Structures are given as C-alpha cells and as structure tokens.
Amino acid sequence: MSSNVRQSPAKRRLVVASGLDRENFEGSDIEHLVHFLEPDAALRFPLQNAFPLIALAFSDEGEADLREGLASINALGTIPEIPLQRIDADGKAESLALVRSLVEGGVGRLSRFTSSVTAELAILRRERETLLENYRALEDAFQARNWEPVAEIFAHDPYADPKDEGIGQLLATGCVEQLLPVSSLGVAGVALHLHSVPREGGELVVMLGYVENGEGVAEWTVPYAQLAANWNFLALPRACGGAARTLRLRISTTGTETVGLSLGYPIASERYTARSETPHPDLDLRPLAFRVFTGLPGVKPTRMPNMIAPTALLEGHFIEDYRLAVELLGQIVDVSVTPVVPEFQTVRFLEHENAVVCHPLPSGISAGTIGRAVEPGTISFSASAIIDHPKGAPAAVSFLLAPANSNARSEVAELARKGAAKPSAFFSGWREVTSEQAVNVNFQLDKPVREPMDLMILSRAVTDTVDFSWLKVSGFRLVKQSAGASNVRK
C-alpha cells in the first residue's frame, strides 16, 4: 500500500512515539497505529485505545521525551515494560513496513486478542462487584430480619362488620376453633385481638395443640383484668420444634360476661375459617383476628401491650375440654347435710340458664350431686358462681369430686365433720361469693382421674344471715387429657 493513501484510524494503537517525531510518521503506513505522547507535560494524557507493543523514536530529542513519558507510564504498573527502538530517518520506509508487519501480523492478532480478553475481564469484574453488592444488600436485609428477636410470619387483621352480633355466646357455652395456616416449626407465640374486655367477672381460656396427633402444646387461663382491648400476645416458654405440624387454637370463656373476640376479613378458604359446634352467622367464611410469631420464646413483640405466659404446658398429652350437658345438670340431686329443715327448695336446676342453684342454710352444708359427671382423664375443673340477688347475703361455694356411685351424703358429712374430704375424693376448697361480681373457681387436680366420678356442688353460710343468698353456679368447664398417641380420638 502506497504511503499517500490515508489509513482509517485503528481501534487500538499498538505503537507509541513522541510528539516531537510526529512529522516522520505522517503519511506513513503505520500512522494510524501510532499513539503520540505530547512533549508538553501539561497536555500528556493516559493511554487511550492504545496497547503499545513497541516505542519508536527518530531523533535524540524524541527519544529523550519518549523515555520520560514511558517512565511515567511504567510507574503505573498496568502494562508490561515497552521496548524502545531507534529508527534511522534514511531507511524509515523499510523499518516502518517491518513494524507494520509485526504489529498487524501474529503478534498484533495476539495483542488484539489479549486486549479483548482484558476488556472482557474488566466487564466480568464490574459484574462480579455488582453481584457482590447485591449479595451484601440481601445479606444485610436478612441479618436485620434475624436481629429481630420475634418476627411476625402471618396475620389476619381485625374487621368490624356493622352486622356483627358478636360470638360471646359461642365462647361461653362452647368453644371456637381456629386453624393456623403456618407450619408449627419455630412458632414462639400467637396474638389474639380483643375489641372489648370486661373489667372483671371471667377468664379467657386458650388452648394450643397439634391437629395431626391431637397433642396439646399449652393452655392459657387469663383473668379479664390481665387482658387489653387490643392485641394480646400469648407466649410460649419454648418455640415449637420437631416435625412441622398444623396448629389449632381452641378458645372459650368462663364467667357471666364474655370478651369481644375480634374476627378478621372474609376469606375464600373454608379450611381456615373459625369454627364452632353451633352455627353462627358471624363465622361465615371469616377467621379470627390473630397473628403468629417466630423467634426467641418469652420475648414480647414490639408494640404489643402485654405478654401472657401459659398456665399449663400440655406437650405429649391429648387435650380435650368439655362442658356438662344440660341433661346431666338436670339430674342434680339434693344431698344436703344440715339440721335445718328448709321451707323452700335449696338445690335445683335452672333450665333456661343452664345453671344450678345451691342456697346455703344457717348451719350445715347445702349440697347437690350429679352422678358420673366427671369423665376419666379429667385434670381440671372450673365454673362461675355469683349470688343471684342484689340484696343476697354472701356465701361460700366449693366443689367435691367423689368416686362414682359413692354415698354422697356420707362424703358431705365427712367434709362437714372434719373440714377435709376423704382420701378417695378431690376437694376444691371454699371460695366466698357475693352479689357484686361473679367468682371463677378453678380446680386443678394433682393427677387425672382414672374412673368416672360424681360432681358435688356445695354451699354454706359465711355470716349470720342467708337472706336471698341464691348461689347460682354456671359455666361448668372440664379439661381432660391422655398421654400418648394411642389414646387420641380419630
């Protein structure tokens, strides 16, 4: 190719020279391959689009300037040391043709390939740094999530429908069940939302258990005074472990008043709606308002007004609570032991209130017995008592569990004479009751009963008068448990 044909600029210049020798390269076959270093230091720029393989100089001044420029480039340590070749101006045509063959031949192709690999490595390095930055951002977010001691993993927010009638009656006469749509693994607590809470007069009973094998996890029996008209966090002493299972809540109340347990928004899945033995319009495709938390057990989530520990751990036991049937309550028999002959019926069943009246007398013990009311496996008993008259005198109430078909009057007489029950019976102790507010009597047995037992309701006077002392007992709730999966009902 003749020297007067203008060459197109090369993408990468493989020869470096001093700007003092520019006139010797102008019009040559390698002009498009040369990167010139300006003699003025203020105008020097780093190599751009240049990957020099050789440095060429035609004069002493150009060689000195080139050596100075290459020294500053070599100090960067980014490219190998560039060899410098001095060219005689008289034979520059042959020398420059040889240089062109060198840089555009095998060495040139190798240089262009190396330059391409270097560019690809730079791109890969930038992509790697971007990936590492994204990974660090994800890691920081994950660590920040783990730094929270308790994390919410599921929630059903409360929803107040103007047509709601409230499910208080369901809680008082039975229970409401709610499946939790999460794995039990790592669950450290559950929160329930209450839109209203009576100040006194009852308790909220919550039982948490597994669906697959019927085992219980924990039970909370919480007086209304410890509840808040907001979210209430029921904490576990240790998080659920082992195999992932399905959790179920069973919620009921004791006492004359009930809490306002909140329901959530309607959902499409009937499996996770709240259920009760008695149909209720408010439970139509609606779950309870609840939240499920994982993390460190015994730690209250932020913005929770309270944290409630379980009253009983039920791990390894199949738990079932049951109410005394109306038919059983209607079979109550008067077995009072008193020298006073009353002019009225002291023990009777109130059919329309599912309650029992046991009016005390000035001396002795008024008592009524219900045969075989307590089923085998029962571990606890609770009921609500109140003097059902505004001017009624206070009285004392107690419960006695005696072996089935035993002599009920003999059991009551033993208690009246010695102040203690027979070894084969269970006695709750006396609780004073007034007309001002209901009293919840909770009776926890040392061990589950093995055989059916009779339930006796007892009352006695605590003052000199028993006027209008209509002691009404209602809300009979019993809890039974059995160990091992073999006892689980199918």
CSV table of C-alpha atoms in Angstrom, one decimal:
chain,number,residue,atom,x,y,z
A,1,MET,CA,0.0,0.0,0.0
A,2,SER,CA,1.4,3.4,-1.0
A,3,SER,CA,2.3,6.0,1.6
A,4,ASN,CA,0.0,8.6,0.1
A,5,VAL,CA,-3.2,6.5,0.8
A,6,ARG,CA,-4.8,7.6,4.0
A,7,GLN,CA,-5.3,4.8,6.5
A,8,SER,CA,-8.5,4.5,8.6
A,9,PRO,CA,-7.9,5.0,12.4
A,10,ALA,CA,-7.2,1.8,14.2
A,11,LYS,CA,-9.4,0.8,17.1
A,12,ARG,CA,-6.3,0.0,19.2
A,13,ARG,CA,-3.0,1.7,18.6
A,14,LEU,CA,0.0,-0.7,19.1
A,15,VAL,CA,2.9,1.8,18.6
A,16,VAL,CA,3.8,4.7,20.8
A,17,ALA,CA,6.0,7.7,19.8
A,18,SER,CA,6.9,11.1,20.9
A,19,GLY,CA,5.0,14.1,19.5
A,20,LEU,CA,8.4,15.6,18.5
A,21,ASP,CA,8.7,12.9,15.8
A,22,ARG,CA,5.2,13.3,14.5
A,23,GLU,CA,6.3,14.6,11.1
A,24,ASN,CA,8.3,11.4,10.5
A,25,PHE,CA,5.2,9.3,10.9
A,26,GLU,CA,2.8,11.5,9.0
A,27,GLY,CA,1.8,9.8,5.7
A,28,SER,CA,3.5,6.5,6.6
A,29,ASP,CA,1.9,3.1,6.5
A,30,ILE,CA,1.7,3.0,10.3
A,31,GLU,CA,0.4,6.5,11.1
A,32,HIS,CA,-3.0,5.0,12.1
A,33,LEU,CA,-1.3,2.7,14.5
A,34,VAL,CA,0.8,5.2,16.4
A,35,HIS,CA,-0.2,6.9,19.7
A,36,PHE,CA,1.8,10.1,20.2
A,37,LEU,CA,2.9,11.4,23.6
A,38,GLU,CA,2.7,15.2,23.7
A,39,PRO,CA,6.0,16.9,24.7
A,40,ASP,CA,4.2,19.3,27.0
A,41,ALA,CA,3.7,17.6,30.3
A,42,ALA,CA,0.5,19.6,31.0
A,43,LEU,CA,-1.0,18.0,27.8
A,44,ARG,CA,0.0,14.4,28.5
A,45,PHE,CA,-2.9,12.1,28.8
A,46,PRO,CA,-3.0,8.4,29.8
A,47,LEU,CA,-3.0,5.9,27.0
A,48,GLN,CA,-6.5,5.7,25.4
A,49,ASN,CA,-7.4,2.9,23.0
A,50,ALA,CA,-3.7,2.0,23.0
A,51,PHE,CA,-2.0,-1.2,23.8
A,52,PRO,CA,1.6,-0.4,22.8
A,53,LEU,CA,3.9,-3.2,21.9
A,54,ILE,CA,6.9,-1.1,20.8
A,55,ALA,CA,8.1,2.5,21.1
A,56,LEU,CA,9.8,4.2,18.1
A,57,ALA,CA,12.0,7.3,18.0
A,58,PHE,CA,13.6,9.2,15.1
A,59,SER,CA,15.6,11.8,17.0
A,60,ASP,CA,17.5,12.3,20.2
A,61,GLU,CA,15.0,14.8,21.4
A,62,GLY,CA,12.1,12.4,20.6
A,63,GLU,CA,13.9,9.5,22.3
A,64,ALA,CA,14.5,11.5,25.5
A,65,ASP,CA,10.9,12.7,25.5
A,66,LEU,CA,9.7,9.2,24.9
A,67,ARG,CA,11.8,7.7,27.7
A,68,GLU,CA,10.4,10.3,30.1
A,69,GLY,CA,6.8,9.6,29.0
A,70,LEU,CA,7.3,5.8,29.2
A,71,ALA,CA,8.8,6.1,32.7
A,72,SER,CA,5.7,7.8,34.0
A,73,ILE,CA,3.5,5.1,32.2
A,74,ASN,CA,5.6,2.2,33.6
A,75,ALA,CA,5.2,3.7,37.1
A,76,LEU,CA,1.5,2.8,36.9
A,77,GLY,CA,2.3,-0.9,36.6
A,78,THR,CA,-0.7,-1.6,34.4
A,79,ILE,CA,1.2,-2.7,31.2
A,80,PRO,CA,4.5,-4.5,30.7
A,81,GLU,CA,7.6,-2.5,30.0
A,82,ILE,CA,7.6,-1.3,26.4
A,83,PRO,CA,10.8,-1.7,24.4
A,84,LEU,CA,12.1,1.4,22.6
A,85,GLN,CA,13.6,1.2,19.1
A,86,ARG,CA,15.6,3.9,17.4
A,87,ILE,CA,14.9,4.3,13.6
A,88,ASP,CA,17.1,6.0,11.1
A,89,ALA,CA,15.3,8.5,9.0
A,90,ASP,CA,17.1,7.5,5.8
A,91,GLY,CA,15.7,3.9,5.9
A,92,LYS,CA,12.4,4.6,7.6
A,93,ALA,CA,10.2,3.1,4.8
A,94,GLU,CA,11.7,-0.4,5.2
A,95,SER,CA,11.7,-0.1,9.0
A,96,LEU,CA,8.1,1.1,9.2
A,97,ALA,CA,6.9,-1.7,6.9
A,98,LEU,CA,8.7,-4.2,9.1
A,99,VAL,CA,7.0,-2.7,12.2
A,100,ARG,CA,3.6,-2.8,10.4
A,101,SER,CA,4.1,-6.5,9.6
A,102,LEU,CA,5.0,-7.1,13.2
A,103,VAL,CA,2.0,-5.3,14.8
A,104,GLU,CA,-0.6,-6.4,12.2
A,105,GLY,CA,0.7,-10.0,11.9
A,106,GLY,CA,0.7,-12.7,14.5
A,107,VAL,CA,1.9,-10.5,17.3
A,108,GLY,CA,-0.7,-8.0,16.5
A,109,ARG,CA,-3.5,-10.5,16.5
A,110,LEU,CA,-2.3,-11.9,19.8
A,111,SER,CA,-2.2,-8.4,21.2
A,112,ARG,CA,-5.7,-7.7,20.0
A,113,PHE,CA,-6.9,-10.9,21.5
A,114,THR,CA,-5.2,-10.1,24.8
A,115,SER,CA,-6.7,-6.6,24.8
A,116,SER,CA,-10.2,-8.2,24.1
A,117,VAL,CA,-9.7,-10.6,27.0
A,118,THR,CA,-8.6,-7.8,29.2
A,119,ALA,CA,-11.8,-5.8,28.3
A,120,GLU,CA,-13.9,-8.9,29.0
A,121,LEU,CA,-12.2,-9.4,32.3
A,122,ALA,CA,-12.9,-5.8,33.2
A,123,ILE,CA,-16.6,-6.3,32.3
A,124,LEU,CA,-16.7,-9.5,34.4
A,125,ARG,CA,-15.1,-7.8,37.3
A,126,ARG,CA,-17.6,-5.0,37.2
A,127,GLU,CA,-20.5,-7.6,37.0
A,128,ARG,CA,-18.9,-9.5,39.9
A,129,GLU,CA,-18.7,-6.4,42.0
A,130,THR,CA,-22.3,-5.6,41.2
A,131,LEU,CA,-23.3,-9.2,42.2
A,132,LEU,CA,-21.3,-8.9,45.5
A,133,GLU,CA,-23.0,-5.6,46.3
A,134,ASN,CA,-26.4,-7.1,45.7
A,135,TYR,CA,-25.5,-10.1,47.8
A,136,ARG,CA,-24.3,-7.9,50.6
A,137,ALA,CA,-27.5,-5.9,50.4
A,138,LEU,CA,-29.6,-9.1,50.7
A,139,GLU,CA,-27.3,-10.4,53.5
A,140,ASP,CA,-27.8,-7.2,55.4
A,141,ALA,CA,-31.5,-7.4,55.0
A,142,PHE,CA,-31.5,-11.0,56.1
A,143,GLN,CA,-29.4,-10.2,59.1
A,144,ALA,CA,-31.5,-7.3,60.0
A,145,ARG,CA,-34.5,-9.6,59.9
A,146,ASN,CA,-32.8,-12.1,62.1
A,147,TRP,CA,-31.7,-9.4,64.5
A,148,GLU,CA,-35.4,-9.0,65.4
A,149,PRO,CA,-35.9,-11.3,68.5
A,150,VAL,CA,-39.5,-12.1,67.4
A,151,ALA,CA,-40.8,-11.9,63.9
A,152,GLU,CA,-44.4,-11.9,62.6
A,153,ILE,CA,-44.9,-14.5,60.0
A,154,PHE,CA,-48.7,-14.4,59.5
A,155,ALA,CA,-51.5,-12.1,60.4
A,156,HIS,CA,-55.3,-11.7,60.0
A,157,ASP,CA,-56.2,-8.1,60.8
A,158,PRO,CA,-59.5,-7.4,62.7
A,159,TYR,CA,-62.5,-6.4,60.6
A,160,ALA,CA,-65.7,-4.9,62.2
A,161,ASP,CA,-68.8,-5.7,60.2
A,162,PRO,CA,-71.7,-3.5,61.1
A,163,LYS,CA,-73.9,-6.6,61.0
A,164,ASP,CA,-71.8,-8.5,63.6
A,165,GLU,CA,-73.7,-9.8,66.5
A,166,GLY,CA,-70.7,-11.0,68.4
A,167,ILE,CA,-69.6,-14.5,69.2
A,168,GLY,CA,-69.6,-14.2,73.0
A,169,GLN,CA,-72.3,-16.8,73.5
A,170,LEU,CA,-70.3,-19.3,71.5
A,171,LEU,CA,-67.3,-18.7,73.8
A,172,ALA,CA,-69.5,-19.0,76.9
A,173,THR,CA,-71.4,-22.2,76.0
A,174,GLY,CA,-68.7,-24.0,74.0
A,175,CYS,CA,-65.6,-23.0,72.1
A,176,VAL,CA,-64.4,-21.5,68.9
A,177,GLU,CA,-61.6,-23.3,66.9
A,178,GLN,CA,-59.1,-21.7,64.5
A,179,LEU,CA,-56.5,-23.4,62.4
A,180,LEU,CA,-53.3,-21.5,61.9
A,181,PRO,CA,-52.1,-21.6,58.2
A,182,VAL,CA,-48.4,-21.8,59.1
A,183,SER,CA,-46.0,-24.6,60.0
A,184,SER,CA,-45.6,-25.1,63.7
A,185,LEU,CA,-41.8,-25.2,63.4
A,186,GLY,CA,-40.3,-22.2,65.3
A,187,VAL,CA,-43.6,-20.7,66.4
A,188,ALA,CA,-43.0,-18.8,69.7
A,189,GLY,CA,-46.4,-17.3,70.3
A,190,VAL,CA,-49.8,-16.2,69.0
A,191,ALA,CA,-51.6,-12.9,69.4
A,192,LEU,CA,-55.3,-12.5,69.6
A,193,HIS,CA,-57.2,-9.3,69.1
A,194,LEU,CA,-60.0,-8.3,71.5
A,195,HIS,CA,-62.2,-5.3,70.7
A,196,SER,CA,-63.7,-5.2,74.2
A,197,VAL,CA,-62.8,-6.7,77.6
A,198,PRO,CA,-64.9,-6.7,80.7
A,199,ARG,CA,-63.1,-5.4,83.8
A,200,GLU,CA,-63.9,-8.4,85.9
A,201,GLY,CA,-66.0,-11.5,86.2
A,202,GLY,CA,-64.5,-14.1,84.0
A,203,GLU,CA,-61.5,-15.6,82.3
A,204,LEU,CA,-60.3,-16.3,78.7
A,205,VAL,CA,-59.2,-19.9,78.1
A,206,VAL,CA,-57.0,-20.5,75.1
A,207,MET,CA,-55.6,-23.9,74.2
A,208,LEU,CA,-53.0,-24.5,71.5
A,209,GLY,CA,-52.5,-28.0,70.1
A,210,TYR,CA,-51.5,-30.1,67.1
A,211,VAL,CA,-54.0,-31.3,64.6
A,212,GLU,CA,-52.1,-34.3,63.2
A,213,ASN,CA,-51.7,-36.3,66.5
A,214,GLY,CA,-54.1,-34.4,68.8
A,215,GLU,CA,-51.3,-33.4,71.3
A,216,GLY,CA,-51.6,-30.2,73.3
A,217,VAL,CA,-48.9,-27.6,73.3
A,218,ALA,CA,-50.0,-25.1,76.0
A,219,GLU,CA,-53.1,-23.7,77.8
A,220,TRP,CA,-53.7,-20.1,78.9
A,221,THR,CA,-56.3,-19.3,81.5
A,222,VAL,CA,-56.3,-15.5,81.7
A,223,PRO,CA,-58.4,-13.3,84.0
A,224,TYR,CA,-60.1,-10.4,82.2
A,225,ALA,CA,-58.0,-8.0,84.3
A,226,GLN,CA,-54.8,-9.1,82.5
A,227,LEU,CA,-56.3,-8.6,79.0
A,228,ALA,CA,-56.2,-5.5,76.9
A,229,ALA,CA,-58.7,-4.2,74.4
A,230,ASN,CA,-56.1,-4.7,71.7
A,231,TRP,CA,-53.6,-7.4,70.7
A,232,ASN,CA,-52.8,-9.8,73.4
A,233,PHE,CA,-49.6,-11.9,72.9
A,234,LEU,CA,-49.8,-15.5,74.2
A,235,ALA,CA,-46.1,-16.5,74.6
A,236,LEU,CA,-44.6,-20.0,74.8
A,237,PRO,CA,-41.7,-20.8,77.1
A,238,ARG,CA,-40.0,-22.6,74.2
A,239,ALA,CA,-40.7,-22.5,70.5
A,240,CYS,CA,-42.4,-25.4,68.8
A,241,GLY,CA,-39.8,-27.8,67.4
A,242,GLY,CA,-39.6,-31.2,65.8
A,243,ALA,CA,-41.6,-32.0,62.7
A,244,ALA,CA,-43.7,-29.3,61.1
A,245,ARG,CA,-47.3,-29.7,62.1
A,246,THR,CA,-50.6,-27.9,61.9
A,247,LEU,CA,-51.6,-25.8,64.9
A,248,ARG,CA,-55.1,-25.2,66.2
A,249,LEU,CA,-56.4,-22.7,68.7
A,250,ARG,CA,-59.4,-23.5,70.9
A,251,ILE,CA,-60.9,-20.5,72.7
A,252,SER,CA,-63.6,-20.3,75.3
A,253,THR,CA,-64.5,-18.1,78.3
A,254,THR,CA,-65.8,-18.6,81.9
A,255,GLY,CA,-67.9,-16.3,83.9
A,256,THR,CA,-71.0,-14.3,83.4
A,257,GLU,CA,-69.5,-11.9,80.9
A,258,THR,CA,-67.5,-12.6,77.7
A,259,VAL,CA,-64.8,-10.8,75.9
A,260,GLY,CA,-65.2,-9.3,72.5
A,261,LEU,CA,-63.1,-11.6,70.4
A,262,SER,CA,-62.4,-10.0,67.1
A,263,LEU,CA,-63.0,-11.6,63.7
A,264,GLY,CA,-60.9,-10.9,60.5
A,265,TYR,CA,-61.8,-10.2,56.9
A,266,PRO,CA,-63.8,-12.9,54.9
A,267,ILE,CA,-61.5,-15.4,53.1
A,268,ALA,CA,-62.1,-17.8,50.3
A,269,SER,CA,-60.7,-20.9,52.0
A,270,GLU,CA,-63.2,-22.6,54.3
A,271,ARG,CA,-60.4,-24.6,55.9
A,272,TYR,CA,-59.0,-21.6,57.7
A,273,THR,CA,-62.3,-20.0,58.8
A,274,ALA,CA,-63.2,-20.0,62.5
A,275,ARG,CA,-65.5,-22.9,63.5
A,276,SER,CA,-67.8,-23.8,66.4
A,277,GLU,CA,-70.1,-26.6,67.3
A,278,THR,CA,-73.1,-24.2,67.0
A,279,PRO,CA,-73.6,-22.4,63.6
A,280,HIS,CA,-73.3,-18.6,63.8
A,281,PRO,CA,-73.7,-16.0,61.1
A,282,ASP,CA,-70.6,-14.1,62.0
A,283,LEU,CA,-68.4,-17.2,61.4
A,284,ASP,CA,-69.5,-17.4,57.8
A,285,LEU,CA,-66.2,-17.6,55.9
A,286,ARG,CA,-64.4,-15.5,58.5
A,287,PRO,CA,-61.3,-16.3,60.5
A,288,LEU,CA,-60.4,-14.9,63.9
A,289,ALA,CA,-58.1,-11.9,64.0
A,290,PHE,CA,-54.8,-13.3,65.0
A,291,ARG,CA,-51.0,-13.0,64.5
A,292,VAL,CA,-48.4,-15.8,64.5
A,293,PHE,CA,-44.8,-15.1,65.6
A,294,THR,CA,-41.5,-17.0,65.4
A,295,GLY,CA,-38.2,-16.2,67.1
A,296,LEU,CA,-36.9,-16.2,70.7
A,297,PRO,CA,-39.5,-17.6,73.1
A,298,GLY,CA,-40.5,-15.4,76.0
A,299,VAL,CA,-39.8,-12.2,74.2
A,300,LYS,CA,-42.7,-9.7,73.6
A,301,PRO,CA,-43.1,-8.4,70.1
A,302,THR,CA,-42.7,-4.6,69.7
A,303,ARG,CA,-45.9,-2.6,70.1
A,304,MET,CA,-47.7,-5.4,72.0
A,305,PRO,CA,-49.4,-4.1,75.1
A,306,ASN,CA,-48.9,-7.3,77.1
A,307,MET,CA,-47.4,-10.8,77.1
A,308,ILE,CA,-49.1,-13.7,78.8
A,309,ALA,CA,-47.4,-16.9,79.8
A,310,PRO,CA,-49.2,-20.2,79.7
A,311,THR,CA,-50.8,-21.6,82.9
A,312,ALA,CA,-50.1,-25.2,81.8
A,313,LEU,CA,-47.8,-26.9,79.3
A,314,LEU,CA,-49.5,-29.8,77.6
A,315,GLU,CA,-46.7,-31.3,75.5
A,316,GLY,CA,-47.2,-35.0,74.9
A,317,HIS,CA,-50.8,-35.0,76.0
A,318,PHE,CA,-54.0,-35.2,74.1
A,319,ILE,CA,-56.2,-32.4,75.5
A,320,GLU,CA,-60.0,-32.0,75.3
A,321,ASP,CA,-62.3,-29.7,77.2
A,322,TYR,CA,-65.9,-30.4,77.6
A,323,ARG,CA,-69.0,-28.8,79.2
A,324,LEU,CA,-71.5,-30.5,81.3
A,325,ALA,CA,-74.5,-31.4,79.2
A,326,VAL,CA,-77.9,-29.9,80.1
A,327,GLU,CA,-79.2,-33.4,80.6
A,328,LEU,CA,-76.6,-34.0,83.3
A,329,LEU,CA,-77.3,-30.7,85.1
A,330,GLY,CA,-81.0,-31.6,85.1
A,331,GLN,CA,-80.2,-34.8,87.1
A,332,ILE,CA,-78.8,-33.0,90.1
A,333,VAL,CA,-79.9,-34.5,93.4
A,334,ASP,CA,-80.1,-32.7,96.8
A,335,VAL,CA,-77.7,-34.4,99.3
A,336,SER,CA,-77.5,-31.5,101.9
A,337,VAL,CA,-76.3,-32.3,105.4
A,338,THR,CA,-77.9,-29.8,107.8
A,339,PRO,CA,-80.1,-29.8,110.9
A,340,VAL,CA,-82.3,-27.1,109.5
A,341,VAL,CA,-85.4,-28.2,107.6
A,342,PRO,CA,-85.9,-25.5,104.8
A,343,GLU,CA,-89.2,-24.3,103.7
A,344,PHE,CA,-88.1,-24.0,100.1
A,345,GLN,CA,-86.0,-26.0,97.6
A,346,THR,CA,-82.4,-25.2,98.2
A,347,VAL,CA,-80.9,-27.2,95.3
A,348,ARG,CA,-82.4,-27.1,91.9
A,349,PHE,CA,-81.6,-26.8,88.2
A,350,LEU,CA,-82.3,-23.6,86.3
A,351,GLU,CA,-83.4,-24.9,82.9
A,352,HIS,CA,-83.3,-21.7,80.9
A,353,GLU,CA,-79.9,-20.6,82.2
A,354,ASN,CA,-78.1,-23.9,82.2
A,355,ALA,CA,-77.2,-23.2,85.8
A,356,VAL,CA,-77.6,-24.8,89.2
A,357,VAL,CA,-78.8,-23.0,92.4
A,358,CYS,CA,-77.4,-24.2,95.8
A,359,HIS,CA,-78.9,-21.9,98.5
A,360,PRO,CA,-76.9,-22.1,101.8
A,361,LEU,CA,-78.6,-22.6,105.2
A,362,PRO,CA,-77.8,-21.1,108.6
A,363,SER,CA,-75.9,-24.3,109.6
A,364,GLY,CA,-74.5,-27.3,107.9
A,365,ILE,CA,-73.8,-27.7,104.2
A,366,SER,CA,-76.2,-27.5,101.3
A,367,ALA,CA,-75.1,-29.8,98.5
A,368,GLY,CA,-76.2,-31.2,95.2
A,369,THR,CA,-74.7,-34.2,93.3
A,370,ILE,CA,-74.5,-35.1,89.7
A,371,GLY,CA,-73.7,-38.7,89.1
A,372,ARG,CA,-70.8,-39.7,86.8
A,373,ALA,CA,-70.5,-36.2,85.5
A,374,VAL,CA,-66.6,-36.2,85.6
A,375,GLU,CA,-65.1,-38.3,82.8
A,376,PRO,CA,-61.9,-40.3,83.1
A,377,GLY,CA,-58.7,-38.3,82.4
A,378,THR,CA,-60.2,-35.0,83.7
A,379,ILE,CA,-57.3,-32.9,85.1
A,380,SER,CA,-59.1,-29.6,85.8
A,381,PHE,CA,-62.5,-28.1,86.5
A,382,SER,CA,-63.8,-24.6,86.5
A,383,ALA,CA,-67.2,-22.8,87.0
A,384,SER,CA,-68.6,-19.4,87.7
A,385,ALA,CA,-70.5,-18.6,90.9
A,386,ILE,CA,-72.5,-15.5,91.9
A,387,ILE,CA,-75.2,-14.5,94.4
A,388,ASP,CA,-78.1,-14.0,92.0
A,389,HIS,CA,-79.9,-11.3,94.0
A,390,PRO,CA,-78.9,-7.7,94.6
A,391,LYS,CA,-79.7,-8.0,98.4
A,392,GLY,CA,-78.4,-11.5,98.8
A,393,ALA,CA,-76.1,-12.4,101.7
A,394,PRO,CA,-72.7,-13.7,100.8
A,395,ALA,CA,-72.0,-17.4,100.9
A,396,ALA,CA,-69.1,-19.9,100.4
A,397,VAL,CA,-69.0,-22.3,97.4
A,398,SER,CA,-66.9,-25.4,96.8
A,399,PHE,CA,-66.8,-28.5,94.6
A,400,LEU,CA,-66.2,-32.1,95.6
A,401,LEU,CA,-65.3,-34.9,93.2
A,402,ALA,CA,-66.1,-38.3,94.7
A,403,PRO,CA,-65.9,-41.9,93.3
A,404,ALA,CA,-68.9,-42.8,91.2
A,405,ASN,CA,-71.9,-44.4,93.0
A,406,SER,CA,-70.4,-43.5,96.4
A,407,ASN,CA,-72.6,-42.4,99.3
A,408,ALA,CA,-72.9,-38.7,98.5
A,409,ARG,CA,-74.4,-37.7,101.9
A,410,SER,CA,-71.6,-39.6,103.6
A,411,GLU,CA,-69.0,-37.7,101.6
A,412,VAL,CA,-70.6,-34.3,102.5
A,413,ALA,CA,-71.0,-35.4,106.2
A,414,GLU,CA,-67.3,-36.3,106.3
A,415,LEU,CA,-66.4,-32.8,105.0
A,416,ALA,CA,-68.7,-31.1,107.4
A,417,ARG,CA,-67.4,-33.0,110.4
A,418,LYS,CA,-63.6,-32.9,109.7
A,419,GLY,CA,-63.3,-30.0,107.3
A,420,ALA,CA,-61.5,-32.3,104.8
A,421,ALA,CA,-62.6,-34.8,102.2
A,422,LYS,CA,-62.0,-38.5,102.2
A,423,PRO,CA,-58.7,-39.6,100.6
A,424,SER,CA,-60.6,-41.0,97.6
A,425,ALA,CA,-62.2,-37.6,96.8
A,426,PHE,CA,-60.9,-34.3,95.5
A,427,PHE,CA,-61.9,-31.1,97.3
A,428,SER,CA,-61.6,-27.6,95.7
A,429,GLY,CA,-61.7,-25.6,98.9
A,430,TRP,CA,-64.1,-22.8,99.9
A,431,ARG,CA,-64.5,-19.5,98.0
A,432,GLU,CA,-66.6,-16.6,99.2
A,433,VAL,CA,-69.2,-15.3,96.7
A,434,THR,CA,-71.1,-12.1,96.8
A,435,SER,CA,-73.7,-10.4,94.6
A,436,GLU,CA,-71.4,-7.7,93.4
A,437,GLN,CA,-69.4,-9.8,90.9
A,438,ALA,CA,-69.0,-13.4,89.7
A,439,VAL,CA,-66.2,-15.6,91.1
A,440,ASN,CA,-64.4,-18.1,88.9
A,441,VAL,CA,-63.5,-21.2,90.8
A,442,ASN,CA,-60.6,-23.1,89.1
A,443,PHE,CA,-59.9,-26.6,90.4
A,444,GLN,CA,-56.6,-28.2,89.2
A,445,LEU,CA,-56.2,-31.8,90.1
A,446,ASP,CA,-52.9,-33.3,91.1
A,447,LYS,CA,-53.4,-36.2,88.6
A,448,PRO,CA,-56.1,-37.1,86.1
A,449,VAL,CA,-59.0,-39.1,87.4
A,450,ARG,CA,-58.9,-42.8,86.4
A,451,GLU,CA,-62.6,-43.6,86.7
A,452,PRO,CA,-65.9,-41.7,86.3
A,453,MET,CA,-66.6,-39.5,89.3
A,454,ASP,CA,-69.6,-37.7,90.8
A,455,LEU,CA,-69.6,-33.9,90.9
A,456,MET,CA,-70.9,-32.3,94.1
A,457,ILE,CA,-71.7,-28.6,94.4
A,458,LEU,CA,-71.6,-27.3,98.0
A,459,SER,CA,-72.5,-24.1,99.8
A,460,ARG,CA,-72.5,-22.8,103.3
A,461,ALA,CA,-73.2,-19.5,105.2
A,462,VAL,CA,-70.4,-17.1,106.0
A,463,THR,CA,-72.4,-14.6,108.0
A,464,ASP,CA,-75.3,-14.7,110.5
A,465,THR,CA,-77.9,-14.4,107.7
A,466,VAL,CA,-78.6,-16.3,104.5
A,467,ASP,CA,-81.4,-14.0,103.2
A,468,PHE,CA,-81.7,-14.0,99.4
A,469,SER,CA,-78.5,-15.9,99.2
A,470,TRP,CA,-79.4,-17.6,95.9
A,471,LEU,CA,-76.0,-19.0,94.9
A,472,LYS,CA,-76.0,-19.6,91.2
A,473,VAL,CA,-73.3,-21.8,89.6
A,474,SER,CA,-72.9,-21.9,85.8
A,475,GLY,CA,-70.3,-22.3,83.0
A,476,PHE,CA,-69.1,-25.8,84.1
A,477,ARG,CA,-66.0,-26.5,82.1
A,478,LEU,CA,-63.8,-29.6,82.5
A,479,VAL,CA,-60.5,-30.4,80.8
A,480,LYS,CA,-59.3,-34.0,80.3
A,481,GLN,CA,-56.0,-35.3,78.9
A,482,SER,CA,-54.5,-38.6,78.0
A,483,ALA,CA,-50.8,-39.4,77.3
A,484,GLY,CA,-49.6,-40.9,74.1
A,485,ALA,CA,-50.9,-41.0,70.6
A,486,SER,CA,-52.7,-44.3,71.2
A,487,ASN,CA,-55.4,-42.5,73.1
A,488,VAL,CA,-56.1,-39.9,70.5
A,489,ARG,CA,-59.6,-40.0,69.1
A,490,LYS,CA,-59.9,-40.5,65.4
